[in-house]
Amino acid sequence: MDAQARAIEDVYRRRFVAFRNSLASVTGSSDTARDVVQDAFAEALRKRESFRGEGALEAWIWRIALRLAFARRKADPTMELTEIGESELPQPEAAPALAEAVKQLPPRRRLVVFLRYFGDMSYLEIGEVCGISEGTVAATLAQAHHELMTTLEQRGASA
Amino acid sequence: MTGLRDSELRERFFAVAEEHDNSDWDEVVARSGINSPQTRKPKLHPRALLAIGASFALGLGMAAALGVRLHPAAAAAPLPGPKRVERLVPNGTVKWLFAHEPRGQSLTAADIRLGSTVGAHWQPVKFARVLTPDSRTDAKIVLSLIGKHGRNVCMTVFFPHAGGGGCAIGLSLRPFNVSLLSGTDVAPDGGFVLAGVASDDVARLKLFLPHGRQRTVTLKDNTFVASVTEADSPATLAAYDSHNLVIGRFGQRPVGSLRSGLPPVR
């Protein structure tokens, strides 16, 4: 394989679990998310020559993966990442209070939260994936933290 | 009301995240329709290989790739060792580094150019030291602090003919950050090398190999290096805290072998 393919493989090996857990919040199940991750990296391999090095390789793969995940959820293969769809905490029964609080967030804010905490991504990386600035990521997360806290407190479930 | 802190939310999400790793790179390759991977050795100066080392936090790089492919049977084997992290440790640090304690060698004494270290071309380097994680190997690891305030940690792994590295923004190291190196220059038998930096939270590192075998990995000045042969793959490097809880893990299946029968490509 060429160097670009090796780079994609390296991202896959290091970040598979983060991709799958993040995408599970979009697809609704871990199994479907795994399937999407496999498809996303396969697509990245096929189209690797179209990656021009503008931004991080991993961010490029995240965009492919999220587009496929949202498309899978809507059963619409033409859906673009700009059309942020619904996502929720996978296995909501494991943390009902948090699941409910997350559900109250607007879709884009929710996605940023998932990328941060399931994807373990930096503000910079989230910004690259979502096409927003690092400052906007920080502001979005700050708003999300506040909203989550409020909802959790209302439910009497805050730590 | 100040809202939830980042670390608190991280804990909450961590508790519901699934740690089970059911990845399968061979399946990805099969789905992609790429059925004839070619073996190719990049024509790069050894120093240039530094630019393609596996990275941390920023996702800046990749494993040093010298044309290898997976061994199907070994690739399908389950990863040995602990299956999940038992305690989440965000915001790791290396205190001696931030205190500018002169451990190891200077770049000058080790004959390493500043420009060959990861991060030196992006931000000013405020402090850098050359560490030898294990005297039984030729590996050197440069830990450097870059940025206006010297708050970003960079790691550069040097082998005689290969290298890797990456940077983490701010005071937020993961328990350990691994650079994965493979290829004939560092692992001629088709194995791989894991080298990296561990935060102060890590009390010890252990390498889990197939058939229940284990190896302790030397941790010196927060750096480590571990060679794994293809026969010893897959392997999992696990980090433990002082209470013997798993706080980090990195599983790696065989990265391939040049003895795979694929013809060399010029």
Short mmCIF file of C-alpha atoms in Angstrom, two decimals:
data_model
loop_
_atom_site.label_atom_id
_atom_site.label_comp_id
_atom_site.label_asym_id
_atom_site.label_seq_id
_atom_site.Cartn_x
_atom_site.Cartn_y
_atom_site.Cartn_z
CA MET A 1 0.00 0.00 0.00
CA ASP A 2 1.09 3.55 -0.55
CA ALA A 3 1.89 6.03 2.19
CA GLN A 4 -1.56 7.61 2.13
CA ALA A 5 -3.23 4.23 2.57
CA ARG A 6 -0.88 3.49 5.44
CA ALA A 7 -1.81 6.79 7.03
CA ILE A 8 -5.50 5.90 6.79
CA GLU A 9 -4.79 2.49 8.29
CA ASP A 10 -2.93 4.12 11.14
CA VAL A 11 -5.89 6.39 11.93
CA TYR A 12 -8.14 3.34 11.85
CA ARG A 13 -5.97 1.35 14.23
CA ARG A 14 -5.57 4.17 16.71
CA ARG A 15 -9.05 5.61 16.59
CA PHE A 16 -11.50 2.84 15.72
CA VAL A 17 -13.25 2.78 19.09
CA ALA A 18 -13.62 6.57 19.16
CA PHE A 19 -15.15 6.54 15.67
CA ARG A 20 -17.54 3.72 16.50
CA ASN A 21 -18.70 5.19 19.80
CA SER A 22 -19.22 8.64 18.31
CA LEU A 23 -21.11 7.31 15.30
CA ALA A 24 -23.27 5.12 17.54
CA SER A 25 -24.77 8.37 18.78
CA VAL A 26 -25.88 9.07 15.22
CA THR A 27 -26.86 5.61 14.00
CA GLY A 28 -28.46 4.54 17.28
CA SER A 29 -26.56 1.29 17.66
CA SER A 30 -23.00 0.17 18.07
CA ASP A 31 -23.35 -2.53 15.43
CA THR A 32 -24.59 -0.13 12.78
CA ALA A 33 -21.90 2.34 13.80
CA ARG A 34 -19.23 -0.30 13.31
CA ASP A 35 -20.60 -0.98 9.85
CA VAL A 36 -20.46 2.73 9.04
CA VAL A 37 -16.89 3.00 10.30
CA GLN A 38 -15.87 0.12 8.05
CA ASP A 39 -17.58 1.76 5.07
CA ALA A 40 -16.11 5.16 5.88
CA PHE A 41 -12.54 3.92 5.97
CA ALA A 42 -13.16 1.87 2.83
CA GLU A 43 -14.37 5.03 1.11
CA ALA A 44 -11.37 6.93 2.44
CA LEU A 45 -9.08 4.27 0.97
CA ARG A 46 -10.81 4.44 -2.41
CA LYS A 47 -10.78 8.24 -2.53
CA ARG A 48 -7.45 8.84 -0.80
CA GLU A 49 -5.98 10.56 -3.84
CA SER A 50 -8.64 13.24 -3.57
CA PHE A 51 -7.36 14.20 -0.12
CA ARG A 52 -5.13 17.17 -0.83
CA GLY A 53 -3.67 17.59 2.61
CA GLU A 54 -5.88 20.58 3.37
CA GLY A 55 -6.31 19.99 7.08
CA ALA A 56 -5.76 16.79 9.02
CA LEU A 57 -6.34 13.43 7.41
CA GLU A 58 -8.33 12.29 10.42
CA ALA A 59 -10.72 15.22 10.10
CA TRP A 60 -11.30 14.30 6.47
CA ILE A 61 -12.18 10.74 7.46
CA TRP A 62 -14.46 11.99 10.25
CA ARG A 63 -16.39 14.02 7.68
CA ILE A 64 -16.84 10.95 5.49
CA ALA A 65 -17.89 8.86 8.48
CA LEU A 66 -20.40 11.40 9.78
CA ARG A 67 -21.92 11.90 6.35
CA LEU A 68 -22.39 8.14 6.02
CA ALA A 69 -23.77 7.86 9.55
CA PHE A 70 -26.38 10.57 9.08
CA ALA A 71 -27.24 9.16 5.66
CA ARG A 72 -27.69 5.74 7.20
CA ARG A 73 -29.99 7.16 9.85
CA LYS A 74 -32.10 8.92 7.27
CA ALA A 75 -31.71 6.09 4.78
CA ASP A 76 -30.70 8.79 2.37
CA PRO A 77 -27.38 8.09 0.64
CA THR A 78 -27.19 11.60 -0.79
CA MET A 79 -27.35 13.37 2.55
CA GLU A 80 -24.51 15.81 3.17
CA LEU A 81 -22.82 16.59 6.45
CA THR A 82 -24.19 20.12 6.37
CA GLU A 83 -27.62 18.63 7.04
CA ILE A 84 -26.98 17.69 10.63
CA GLY A 85 -29.48 15.06 11.66
CA GLU A 86 -30.61 13.61 14.93
CA SER A 87 -28.27 11.87 17.31
CA GLU A 88 -28.62 10.59 20.81
CA LEU A 89 -26.77 8.79 23.54
CA PRO A 90 -26.36 5.12 22.57
CA GLN A 91 -27.66 2.77 25.27
CA PRO A 92 -29.68 5.53 26.96
CA GLU A 93 -30.75 3.09 29.65
CA ALA A 94 -27.17 3.06 30.94
CA ALA A 95 -27.38 6.73 31.89
CA PRO A 96 -31.01 7.89 31.58
CA ALA A 97 -30.44 11.33 33.11
CA LEU A 98 -27.55 12.13 30.84
CA ALA A 99 -29.39 10.70 27.81
CA GLU A 100 -32.36 12.93 28.51
CA ALA A 101 -30.14 15.97 29.02
CA VAL A 102 -28.27 15.30 25.79
CA LYS A 103 -31.55 14.94 23.93
CA GLN A 104 -32.50 18.50 24.91
CA LEU A 105 -29.49 19.93 23.06
CA PRO A 106 -29.91 21.28 19.52
CA PRO A 107 -28.55 18.78 16.93
CA ARG A 108 -25.34 20.61 16.05
CA ARG A 109 -24.49 21.29 19.69
CA ARG A 110 -25.17 17.64 20.45
CA LEU A 111 -22.83 16.54 17.69
CA VAL A 112 -20.03 18.71 19.02
CA VAL A 113 -20.52 17.19 22.45
CA PHE A 114 -20.36 13.67 21.04
CA LEU A 115 -17.24 14.42 19.03
CA ARG A 116 -15.63 15.86 22.12
CA TYR A 117 -16.49 13.12 24.57
CA PHE A 118 -16.90 9.98 22.48
CA GLY A 119 -14.46 10.98 19.77
CA ASP A 120 -11.95 12.39 22.29
CA MET A 121 -11.24 15.17 19.81
CA SER A 122 -9.58 18.50 20.43
CA TYR A 123 -11.37 21.78 19.73
CA LEU A 124 -9.19 22.19 16.68
CA GLU A 125 -10.16 18.80 15.28
CA ILE A 126 -13.88 19.32 15.95
CA GLY A 127 -13.65 22.67 14.23
CA GLU A 128 -12.10 21.08 11.18
CA VAL A 129 -14.73 18.37 10.99
CA CYS A 130 -17.70 20.70 11.47
CA GLY A 131 -16.32 23.59 9.47
CA ILE A 132 -16.35 26.03 12.36
CA SER A 133 -13.64 27.89 14.24
CA GLU A 134 -11.99 26.66 17.41
CA GLY A 135 -13.58 29.56 19.26
CA THR A 136 -17.03 28.54 18.07
CA VAL A 137 -16.35 24.98 19.26
CA ALA A 138 -15.36 26.33 22.67
CA ALA A 139 -18.46 28.52 22.85
CA THR A 140 -20.70 25.68 21.71
CA LEU A 141 -19.31 23.34 24.35
CA ALA A 142 -19.64 26.00 27.04
CA GLN A 143 -23.30 26.44 26.11
CA ALA A 144 -23.78 22.69 26.05
CA HIS A 145 -22.19 22.29 29.48
CA HIS A 146 -24.52 24.93 30.88
CA GLU A 147 -27.60 23.34 29.32
CA LEU A 148 -26.62 19.85 30.42
CA MET A 149 -26.04 21.06 33.96
CA THR A 150 -29.40 22.80 34.04
CA THR A 151 -31.26 19.74 32.78
CA LEU A 152 -29.42 17.39 35.10
CA GLU A 153 -30.08 19.65 38.08
CA GLN A 154 -33.76 19.83 37.21
CA ARG A 155 -33.82 16.06 37.24
CA GLY A 156 -31.93 16.05 40.51
CA ALA A 157 -29.26 13.92 38.94
CA SER A 158 -26.27 16.18 38.91
CA ALA A 159 -23.15 14.84 40.62
CA MET B 1 -24.02 28.48 38.13
CA THR B 2 -20.84 27.55 36.35
CA GLY B 3 -22.01 24.51 34.43
CA LEU B 4 -20.39 21.13 34.17
CA ARG B 5 -16.66 21.01 33.87
CA ASP B 6 -15.07 19.37 30.88
CA SER B 7 -13.51 16.61 32.99
CA GLU B 8 -16.82 15.84 34.71
CA LEU B 9 -18.62 15.45 31.43
CA ARG B 10 -15.79 13.34 30.10
CA GLU B 11 -16.25 11.01 33.09
CA ARG B 12 -19.97 10.72 32.46
CA PHE B 13 -19.60 9.91 28.79
CA PHE B 14 -16.73 7.56 29.49
CA ALA B 15 -19.01 5.56 31.74
CA VAL B 16 -21.41 4.79 28.88
CA ALA B 17 -18.85 4.40 26.09
CA GLU B 18 -18.20 0.92 24.80
CA GLU B 19 -14.56 -0.13 25.07
CA HIS B 20 -14.83 -3.37 23.15
CA ASP B 21 -12.65 -3.22 20.04
CA ASN B 22 -14.14 -5.13 17.11
CA SER B 23 -12.10 -3.49 14.41
CA ASP B 24 -10.97 -5.39 11.33
CA TRP B 25 -8.73 -3.63 8.87
CA ASP B 26 -8.78 -6.54 6.39
CA GLU B 27 -12.51 -6.05 6.12
CA VAL B 28 -12.03 -2.36 5.37
CA VAL B 29 -9.59 -3.21 2.60
CA ALA B 30 -12.00 -5.78 1.20
CA ARG B 31 -14.87 -3.27 1.22
CA SER B 32 -12.74 -0.68 -0.50
CA GLY B 33 -12.20 -2.95 -3.46
CA ILE B 34 -8.46 -2.49 -3.26
CA ASN B 35 -7.25 -6.03 -3.80
CA SER B 36 -3.64 -5.70 -4.80
CA PRO B 37 -1.77 -3.67 -2.27
CA GLN B 38 1.75 -3.02 -3.45
CA THR B 39 4.86 -3.09 -1.41
CA ARG B 40 6.65 0.16 -1.76
CA LYS B 41 9.54 1.62 0.11
CA PRO B 42 9.33 5.39 0.08
CA LYS B 43 12.43 7.16 -1.10
CA LEU B 44 12.78 9.36 1.92
CA HIS B 45 15.79 10.54 3.77
CA PRO B 46 15.70 8.98 7.26
CA ARG B 47 15.13 12.41 8.77
CA ALA B 48 12.18 12.91 6.49
CA LEU B 49 10.55 9.86 8.00
CA LEU B 50 10.16 11.87 11.17
CA ALA B 51 7.34 13.69 9.51
CA ILE B 52 5.28 10.52 9.21
CA GLY B 53 5.47 9.08 12.66
CA ALA B 54 2.32 8.18 14.53
CA SER B 55 1.01 11.09 16.47
CA PHE B 56 -1.10 11.87 19.44
CA ALA B 57 -3.81 14.43 20.24
CA LEU B 58 -3.59 16.39 17.00
CA GLY B 59 -3.67 13.39 14.72
CA LEU B 60 -0.80 14.80 12.77
CA GLY B 61 0.83 11.78 11.32
CA MET B 62 0.95 8.10 10.68
CA ALA B 63 3.06 5.05 11.32
CA ALA B 64 6.35 4.95 9.51
CA ALA B 65 5.34 2.91 6.52
CA LEU B 66 7.73 0.83 4.56
CA GLY B 67 5.38 -1.25 2.51
CA VAL B 68 3.86 -3.95 4.64
CA ARG B 69 0.60 -5.80 4.77
CA LEU B 70 -1.43 -7.64 7.35
CA HIS B 71 -1.08 -11.28 8.05
CA PRO B 72 -4.74 -12.37 7.84
CA ALA B 73 -4.69 -14.97 10.63
CA ALA B 74 -2.84 -12.81 13.12
CA ALA B 75 -4.91 -9.78 12.16
CA ALA B 76 -8.06 -11.61 13.18
CA ALA B 77 -6.72 -12.70 16.56
CA PRO B 78 -8.22 -10.95 19.60
CA LEU B 79 -6.10 -8.38 21.36
CA PRO B 80 -4.62 -9.75 24.58
CA GLY B 81 -4.60 -7.99 27.93
CA PRO B 82 -7.13 -5.74 29.64
CA LYS B 83 -10.25 -5.01 27.62
CA ARG B 84 -11.10 -1.68 29.12
CA VAL B 85 -9.71 1.29 30.94
CA GLU B 86 -10.67 1.16 34.62
CA ARG B 87 -10.03 4.78 35.55
CA LEU B 88 -10.19 7.83 33.35
CA VAL B 89 -7.28 10.19 33.90
CA PRO B 90 -7.70 13.38 31.90
CA ASN B 91 -5.25 16.24 31.78
CA GLY B 92 -2.06 14.28 32.30
CA THR B 93 1.24 16.06 32.66
CA VAL B 94 4.99 15.52 33.01
CA LYS B 95 6.01 17.73 35.90
CA TRP B 96 9.79 17.62 35.43
CA LEU B 97 9.38 18.70 31.82
CA PHE B 98 7.25 21.72 32.67
CA ALA B 99 9.69 22.56 35.47
CA HIS B 100 12.45 22.59 32.82
CA GLU B 101 14.44 20.02 34.75
CA PRO B 102 17.48 19.10 32.64
CA ARG B 103 17.06 15.34 32.49
CA GLY B 104 18.78 13.26 29.83
CA GLN B 105 20.80 15.20 27.29
CA SER B 106 20.55 18.47 25.46
CA LEU B 107 19.90 18.39 21.72
CA THR B 108 23.46 19.60 21.12
CA ALA B 109 25.01 16.86 23.23
CA ALA B 110 22.93 14.25 21.43
CA ASP B 111 23.77 15.76 18.04
CA ILE B 112 20.13 16.27 17.11
CA ARG B 113 19.13 19.33 15.15
CA LEU B 114 16.26 21.36 16.57
CA GLY B 115 14.69 21.45 13.10
CA SER B 116 14.37 17.68 13.03
CA THR B 117 12.07 17.60 16.04
CA VAL B 118 8.32 17.54 15.63
CA GLY B 119 6.67 20.88 16.28
CA ALA B 120 9.80 23.00 15.78
CA HIS B 121 8.47 24.28 12.47
CA TRP B 122 5.09 25.26 13.88
CA GLN B 123 5.81 27.05 17.10
CA PRO B 124 8.90 28.25 19.00
CA VAL B 125 10.59 25.58 21.08
CA LYS B 126 10.95 26.69 24.70
CA PHE B 127 12.56 23.58 26.14
CA ALA B 128 13.75 20.23 24.82
CA ARG B 129 15.57 17.23 26.28
CA VAL B 130 16.77 13.99 24.73
CA LEU B 131 15.88 10.88 26.71
CA THR B 132 17.04 7.29 26.37
CA PRO B 133 14.05 5.18 27.45
CA ASP B 134 15.92 1.88 27.42
CA SER B 135 19.69 1.58 27.13
CA ARG B 136 19.29 -1.79 25.40
CA THR B 137 17.90 -0.06 22.30
CA ASP B 138 19.11 2.72 20.00
CA ALA B 139 15.93 4.69 20.53
CA LYS B 140 16.11 8.31 21.62
CA ILE B 141 13.03 10.34 22.46
CA VAL B 142 12.99 14.11 22.43
CA LEU B 143 10.39 15.73 24.65
CA SER B 144 9.92 19.38 23.86
CA LEU B 145 7.67 22.21 24.94
CA ILE B 146 6.55 24.48 22.15
CA GLY B 147 4.37 27.55 21.78
CA LYS B 148 4.47 31.09 23.03
CA HIS B 149 4.25 29.94 26.64
CA GLY B 150 5.84 26.52 26.12
CA ARG B 151 2.67 24.70 27.10
CA ASN B 152 2.33 22.26 24.23
CA VAL B 153 4.16 18.96 24.61
CA CYS B 154 5.80 17.40 21.56
CA MET B 155 7.46 14.03 21.29
CA THR B 156 9.91 12.94 18.61
CA VAL B 157 11.12 9.35 18.48
CA PHE B 158 14.51 8.79 16.85
CA PHE B 159 15.76 5.47 15.63
CA PRO B 160 18.87 5.25 13.47
CA HIS B 161 16.77 5.07 10.29
CA ALA B 162 13.23 5.94 11.24
CA GLY B 163 11.22 8.05 13.58
CA GLY B 164 7.88 9.42 14.54
CA GLY B 165 6.15 11.83 16.83
CA GLY B 166 3.38 14.27 17.50
CA CYS B 167 2.16 16.98 19.81
CA ALA B 168 -0.55 17.53 22.38
CA ILE B 169 -2.07 20.93 22.87
CA GLY B 170 -1.85 22.37 26.34
CA LEU B 171 -1.59 20.53 29.60
CA SER B 172 -3.67 17.63 28.46
CA LEU B 173 -1.55 14.58 27.84
CA ARG B 174 -3.30 11.27 27.69
CA PRO B 175 -1.94 8.66 30.12
CA PHE B 176 0.37 7.60 27.37
CA ASN B 177 0.94 8.66 23.83
CA VAL B 178 2.30 6.09 21.45
CA SER B 179 4.25 6.35 18.26
CA LEU B 180 3.92 3.19 16.20
CA LEU B 181 6.91 2.38 14.02
CA SER B 182 7.26 -0.47 11.58
CA GLY B 183 9.26 -1.43 8.54
CA THR B 184 12.56 -3.12 7.88
CA ASP B 185 14.68 -0.45 9.52
CA VAL B 186 13.13 -0.73 12.96
CA ALA B 187 11.51 -4.17 12.91
CA PRO B 188 13.10 -6.36 10.24
CA ASP B 189 11.05 -9.41 11.21
CA GLY B 190 7.75 -7.76 10.37
CA GLY B 191 6.98 -6.68 13.91
CA PHE B 192 6.68 -3.17 15.22
CA VAL B 193 7.96 -0.80 17.86
CA LEU B 194 5.86 1.17 20.31
CA ALA B 195 7.61 4.21 21.69
CA GLY B 196 6.23 7.19 23.50
CA VAL B 197 5.67 9.38 26.50
CA ALA B 198 3.62 8.54 29.58
CA SER B 199 2.13 11.07 31.95
CA ASP B 200 3.00 11.21 35.64
CA ASP B 201 -0.19 9.27 36.36
CA VAL B 202 1.37 6.12 34.94
CA ALA B 203 3.13 4.02 37.58
CA ARG B 204 4.08 1.16 35.27
CA LEU B 205 3.58 -0.19 31.78
CA LYS B 206 2.95 -3.76 30.82
CA LEU B 207 2.93 -5.41 27.42
CA PHE B 208 0.41 -8.21 26.94
CA LEU B 209 1.24 -10.82 24.32
CA PRO B 210 -0.63 -13.85 22.95
CA HIS B 211 -0.99 -17.02 25.05
CA GLY B 212 -1.09 -15.13 28.33
CA ARG B 213 2.48 -13.87 28.18
CA GLN B 214 3.40 -10.50 29.64
CA ARG B 215 6.40 -8.20 29.63
CA THR B 216 7.15 -5.21 31.80
CA VAL B 217 8.10 -2.17 29.76
CA THR B 218 10.75 0.06 31.25
CA LEU B 219 9.52 3.55 32.01
CA LYS B 220 12.32 6.06 32.35
CA ASP B 221 11.89 9.81 32.55
CA ASN B 222 8.30 9.26 31.40
CA THR B 223 9.44 7.66 28.14
CA PHE B 224 9.30 4.08 26.94
CA VAL B 225 10.11 1.87 23.99
CA ALA B 226 8.97 -1.68 23.34
CA SER B 227 9.75 -3.93 20.38
CA VAL B 228 7.24 -6.58 19.38
CA THR B 229 8.05 -9.30 16.89
CA GLU B 230 5.46 -10.46 14.42
CA ALA B 231 5.33 -13.78 16.29
CA ASP B 232 4.45 -11.88 19.46
CA SER B 233 1.59 -10.01 17.81
CA PRO B 234 -1.06 -8.91 18.50
CA ALA B 235 0.04 -7.07 21.60
CA THR B 236 -1.52 -4.62 24.01
CA LEU B 237 0.39 -2.01 25.93
CA ALA B 238 -1.40 -1.18 29.17
CA ALA B 239 -0.70 1.65 31.59
CA TYR B 240 -1.43 1.26 35.31
CA ASP B 241 -1.73 3.86 38.02
CA SER B 242 -0.31 3.51 41.53
CA HIS B 243 -3.44 1.61 42.60
CA ASN B 244 -2.89 -0.94 39.84
CA LEU B 245 -5.88 0.26 37.85
CA VAL B 246 -5.70 0.32 34.05
CA ILE B 247 -5.66 3.95 32.94
CA GLY B 248 -4.64 3.50 29.33
CA ARG B 249 -4.32 0.82 26.70
CA PHE B 250 -3.08 0.59 23.15
CA GLY B 251 -3.69 -2.59 21.18
CA GLN B 252 -1.82 -3.34 18.01
CA ARG B 253 -2.24 -6.19 15.59
CA PRO B 254 0.66 -7.17 13.32
CA VAL B 255 1.38 -4.47 10.81
CA GLY B 256 2.65 -6.97 8.28
CA SER B 257 5.68 -8.66 6.95
CA LEU B 258 7.97 -8.08 4.02
CA ARG B 259 8.22 -11.84 3.80
CA SER B 260 4.68 -11.91 2.53
CA GLY B 261 5.71 -12.86 -0.97
CA LEU B 262 4.69 -9.57 -2.52
CA PRO B 263 7.16 -8.43 -5.12
CA PRO B 264 9.09 -5.27 -4.37
CA VAL B 265 7.97 -2.24 -6.32
CA ARG B 266 10.52 0.28 -7.43
#
